[in-house]
Each structure stands twice: as structure tokens, then as C-alpha cells.
GROMACS .gro file of N, CA and C in nm:
model
  228
    1MET      N    1  16.022  -3.630   6.920
    1MET     CA    2  16.119  -3.648   7.027
    1MET      C    3  16.262  -3.683   6.929
    2GLY      N    4  16.370  -3.620   6.982
    2GLY     CA    5  16.489  -3.648   6.929
    2GLY      C    6  16.566  -3.740   6.962
    3LYS      N    7  16.669  -3.835   6.930
    3LYS     CA    8  16.733  -3.917   6.932
    3LYS      C    9  16.908  -3.879   6.941
    4ARG      N   10  16.944  -3.953   7.036
    4ARG     CA   11  17.092  -3.952   7.060
    4ARG      C   12  17.148  -4.068   7.014
    5GLN      N   13  17.286  -4.075   7.019
    5GLN     CA   14  17.371  -4.178   6.993
    5GLN      C   15  17.472  -4.216   7.121
    6LYS      N   16  17.477  -4.304   7.182
    6LYS     CA   17  17.558  -4.316   7.265
    6LYS      C   18  17.657  -4.411   7.191
    7ARG      N   19  17.797  -4.398   7.233
    7ARG     CA   20  17.891  -4.486   7.201
    7ARG      C   21  17.968  -4.504   7.313
    8ILE      N   22  18.009  -4.636   7.325
    8ILE     CA   23  18.091  -4.731   7.425
    8ILE      C   24  18.207  -4.793   7.342
    9ASN      N   25  18.339  -4.737   7.389
    9ASN     CA   26  18.470  -4.791   7.311
    9ASN      C   27  18.516  -4.939   7.399
   10ARG      N   28  18.576  -4.986   7.301
   10ARG     CA   29  18.623  -5.131   7.346
   10ARG      C   30  18.665  -5.122   7.490
   11LYS      N   31  18.721  -5.034   7.557
   11LYS     CA   32  18.810  -5.049   7.697
   11LYS      C   33  18.695  -4.992   7.808
   12ASP      N   34  18.567  -4.980   7.746
   12ASP     CA   35  18.471  -4.935   7.851
   12ASP      C   36  18.392  -5.019   7.836
   13ILE      N   37  18.372  -5.121   7.728
   13ILE     CA   38  18.287  -5.224   7.746
   13ILE      C   39  18.230  -5.307   7.878
   14PRO      N   40  18.325  -5.359   7.928
   14PRO     CA   41  18.328  -5.428   8.078
   14PRO      C   42  18.229  -5.356   8.169
   15GLN      N   43  18.243  -5.248   8.203
   15GLN     CA   44  18.210  -5.140   8.262
   15GLN      C   45  18.046  -5.110   8.267
   16HIS      N   46  18.005  -5.110   8.117
   16HIS     CA   47  17.896  -5.094   8.081
   16HIS      C   48  17.801  -5.231   8.040
   17ILE      N   49  17.842  -5.331   8.089
   17ILE     CA   50  17.777  -5.497   8.010
   17ILE      C   51  17.624  -5.432   8.081
   18PRO      N   52  17.575  -5.410   8.200
   18PRO     CA   53  17.436  -5.430   8.243
   18PRO      C   54  17.361  -5.299   8.175
   19GLU      N   55  17.413  -5.191   8.139
   19GLU     CA   56  17.337  -5.113   8.028
   19GLU      C   57  17.335  -5.163   7.894
   20LEU      N   58  17.430  -5.212   7.861
   20LEU     CA   59  17.416  -5.283   7.712
   20LEU      C   60  17.293  -5.384   7.716
   21LEU      N   61  17.314  -5.466   7.785
   21LEU     CA   62  17.212  -5.596   7.823
   21LEU      C   63  17.062  -5.527   7.807
   22GLN      N   64  17.043  -5.414   7.849
   22GLN     CA   65  16.913  -5.351   7.863
   22GLN      C   66  16.855  -5.321   7.717
   23ARG      N   67  16.932  -5.263   7.649
   23ARG     CA   68  16.939  -5.219   7.496
   23ARG      C   69  16.863  -5.321   7.404
   24ARG      N   70  16.777  -5.309   7.329
   24ARG     CA   71  16.711  -5.396   7.196
   24ARG      C   72  16.800  -5.394   7.119
   25THR      N   73  16.837  -5.313   7.032
   25THR     CA   74  16.943  -5.309   6.922
   25THR      C   75  17.054  -5.225   6.943
   26VAL      N   76  17.154  -5.289   6.902
   26VAL     CA   77  17.289  -5.191   6.900
   26VAL      C   78  17.369  -5.206   6.760
   27GLN      N   79  17.435  -5.151   6.733
   27GLN     CA   80  17.545  -5.155   6.618
   27GLN      C   81  17.655  -5.174   6.677
   28VAL      N   82  17.751  -5.261   6.597
   28VAL     CA   83  17.868  -5.338   6.676
   28VAL      C   84  17.977  -5.265   6.543
   29VAL      N   85  18.078  -5.173   6.592
   29VAL     CA   86  18.171  -5.147   6.472
   29VAL      C   87  18.310  -5.250   6.505
   30LEU      N   88  18.346  -5.324   6.421
   30LEU     CA   89  18.443  -5.401   6.421
   30LEU      C   90  18.551  -5.317   6.398
   31ARG      N   91  18.684  -5.358   6.447
   31ARG     CA   92  18.841  -5.329   6.387
   31ARG      C   93  18.826  -5.309   6.282
   32THR      N   94  18.789  -5.386   6.199
   32THR     CA   95  18.794  -5.400   6.032
   32THR      C   96  18.714  -5.281   6.001
   33LYS      N   97  18.646  -5.218   6.045
   33LYS     CA   98  18.549  -5.110   6.001
   33LYS      C   99  18.408  -5.178   5.927
   34VAL      N  100  18.365  -5.295   5.991
   34VAL     CA  101  18.252  -5.368   5.926
   34VAL      C  102  18.155  -5.322   6.051
   35VAL      N  103  18.031  -5.301   5.998
   35VAL     CA  104  17.926  -5.267   6.131
   35VAL      C  105  17.808  -5.379   6.124
   36LEU      N  106  17.779  -5.439   6.244
   36LEU     CA  107  17.700  -5.501   6.232
   36LEU      C  108  17.570  -5.477   6.315
   37ASN      N  109  17.448  -5.491   6.291
   37ASN     CA  110  17.316  -5.440   6.341
   37ASN      C  111  17.233  -5.555   6.415
   38GLY      N  112  17.223  -5.573   6.531
   38GLY     CA  113  17.116  -5.660   6.586
   38GLY      C  114  17.125  -5.660   6.734
   39ASP      N  115  17.060  -5.786   6.759
   39ASP     CA  116  17.012  -5.755   6.922
   39ASP      C  117  17.134  -5.842   7.000
   40ILE      N  118  17.183  -5.788   7.133
   40ILE     CA  119  17.290  -5.903   7.177
   40ILE      C  120  17.187  -5.986   7.284
   41LEU      N  121  17.255  -6.110   7.248
   41LEU     CA  122  17.206  -6.256   7.308
   41LEU      C  123  17.291  -6.256   7.471
   42GLN      N  124  17.395  -6.216   7.451
   42GLN     CA  125  17.487  -6.272   7.577
   42GLN      C  126  17.627  -6.194   7.536
   43LEU      N  127  17.656  -6.122   7.670
   43LEU     CA  128  17.769  -6.036   7.667
   43LEU      C  129  17.862  -6.056   7.806
   44THR      N  130  17.976  -6.079   7.767
   44THR     CA  131  18.078  -6.095   7.894
   44THR      C  132  18.193  -5.980   7.885
   45ALA      N  133  18.300  -5.994   7.949
   45ALA     CA  134  18.403  -5.910   7.949
   45ALA      C  135  18.500  -5.950   7.818
   46ASP      N  136  18.466  -6.103   7.780
   46ASP     CA  137  18.528  -6.137   7.648
   46ASP      C  138  18.505  -6.174   7.534
   47GLU      N  139  18.331  -6.196   7.552
   47GLU     CA  140  18.305  -6.233   7.427
   47GLU      C  141  18.122  -6.124   7.420
   48LEU      N  142  18.107  -6.101   7.312
   48LEU     CA  143  17.943  -6.080   7.264
   48LEU      C  144  17.906  -6.182   7.157
   49GLN      N  145  17.756  -6.206   7.182
   49GLN     CA  146  17.724  -6.295   7.098
   49GLN      C  147  17.577  -6.216   7.054
   50LEU      N  148  17.576  -6.185   6.925
   50LEU     CA  149  17.497  -6.092   6.850
   50LEU      C  150  17.387  -6.153   6.736
   51GLN      N  151  17.246  -6.126   6.770
   51GLN     CA  152  17.215  -6.222   6.659
   51GLN      C  153  17.136  -6.099   6.575
   52ASP      N  154  17.189  -6.082   6.443
   52ASP     CA  155  17.144  -5.999   6.347
   52ASP      C  156  16.962  -6.007   6.324
   53HIS      N  157  16.957  -5.925   6.211
   53HIS     CA  158  16.810  -5.902   6.203
   53HIS      C  159  16.779  -6.022   6.097
   54ARG      N  160  16.824  -6.100   6.033
   54ARG     CA  161  16.847  -6.216   5.960
   54ARG      C  162  16.850  -6.335   6.028
   55PHE      N  163  16.839  -6.339   6.144
   55PHE     CA  164  16.839  -6.403   6.253
   55PHE      C  165  17.003  -6.510   6.220
   56GLY      N  166  17.082  -6.444   6.206
   56GLY     CA  167  17.206  -6.489   6.192
   56GLY      C  168  17.258  -6.448   6.345
   57LYS      N  169  17.366  -6.562   6.386
   57LYS     CA  170  17.412  -6.550   6.508
   57LYS      C  171  17.589  -6.507   6.491
   58HIS      N  172  17.640  -6.412   6.569
   58HIS     CA  173  17.765  -6.353   6.554
   58HIS      C  174  17.823  -6.376   6.688
   59ILE      N  175  17.959  -6.430   6.715
   59ILE     CA  176  18.011  -6.456   6.832
   59ILE      C  177  18.147  -6.341   6.819
   60LEU      N  178  18.147  -6.250   6.872
   60LEU     CA  179  18.225  -6.186   6.846
   60LEU      C  180  18.354  -6.135   6.964
   61PRO      N  181  18.487  -6.172   6.983
   61PRO     CA  182  18.563  -6.153   7.081
   61PRO      C  183  18.579  -6.007   7.102
   62ILE      N  184  18.561  -5.972   7.257
   62ILE     CA  185  18.603  -5.783   7.274
   62ILE      C  186  18.689  -5.726   7.191
   63ASP      N  187  18.800  -5.791   7.179
   63ASP     CA  188  18.931  -5.755   7.128
   63ASP      C  189  18.906  -5.742   6.972
   64GLN      N  190  18.831  -5.752   6.898
   64GLN     CA  191  18.779  -5.748   6.772
   64GLN      C  192  18.724  -5.592   6.741
   65ILE      N  193  18.646  -5.559   6.874
   65ILE     CA  194  18.528  -5.480   6.845
   65ILE      C  195  18.588  -5.318   6.873
   66GLU      N  196  18.581  -5.261   6.809
   66GLU     CA  197  18.612  -5.094   6.805
   66GLU      C  198  18.544  -5.025   6.868
   67GLU      N  199  18.375  -5.033   6.891
   67GLU     CA  200  18.266  -4.954   6.955
   67GLU      C  201  18.131  -5.038   6.937
   68ILE      N  202  18.045  -5.008   7.039
   68ILE     CA  203  17.924  -5.029   7.023
   68ILE      C  204  17.847  -4.923   7.057
   69ILE      N  205  17.738  -4.926   6.935
   69ILE     CA  206  17.667  -4.775   6.953
   69ILE      C  207  17.513  -4.808   6.965
   70TYR      N  208  17.416  -4.745   7.063
   70TYR     CA  209  17.261  -4.744   7.063
   70TYR      C  210  17.224  -4.598   7.068
   71ASP      N  211  17.076  -4.620   6.996
   71ASP     CA  212  17.014  -4.503   7.000
   71ASP      C  213  16.955  -4.503   7.161
   72MET      N  214  16.910  -4.363   7.202
   72MET     CA  215  16.886  -4.313   7.286
   72MET      C  216  16.798  -4.206   7.283
   73GLU      N  217  16.651  -4.169   7.358
   73GLU     CA  218  16.547  -4.060   7.353
   73GLU      C  219  16.650  -3.958   7.394
   74ALA      N  220  16.623  -3.832   7.320
   74ALA     CA  221  16.671  -3.706   7.404
   74ALA      C  222  16.602  -3.652   7.478
   75PRO      N  223  16.635  -3.564   7.581
   75PRO     CA  224  16.543  -3.521   7.643
   75PRO      C  225  16.435  -3.428   7.604
   76TYR      N  226  16.450  -3.358   7.510
   76TYR     CA  227  16.365  -3.255   7.433
   76TYR      C  228  16.266  -3.298   7.361
   0.00000   0.00000   0.00000
């Protein structure tokens, strides 16, 4: 099975909230080019709460996020 990455830019995050809440693991690229990998605990139009895989909790304002990336299975 192949995998594809889906990228959601900052301005499109509010429209994709239901889709993102269904994902197990995402990568969050900040505007400072720092990348955080973890599970979404809560997501609103203003704020993202992420738990990384070391059980650290991060609260990120949406305006600090460049994009959110997640993997999905390719149809082939």
C-alpha cells in the first residue's frame, strides 16, 4: 500500500477541523520551521492542543502554524 501526504495550510485549517480530528497522528509545521509530531487533543479555529509521543502537551495558536500534514493511504 502506498501513502500520500495531505497538507493543510494555515488559512484552510478552520474548514478542515472535522477531518483533522479523525486523524491519529499529524505533523505540525510552525512558522519558525519547527516540526511537532503528535496526536490532536483539541482543535478550534483559534487553537490547537497537541500531545507529542513523549506525552508532552503543546498549546499552539493557529496563527503560529504554517501547515498541518498527515499521511493517508493511496488508492493503489
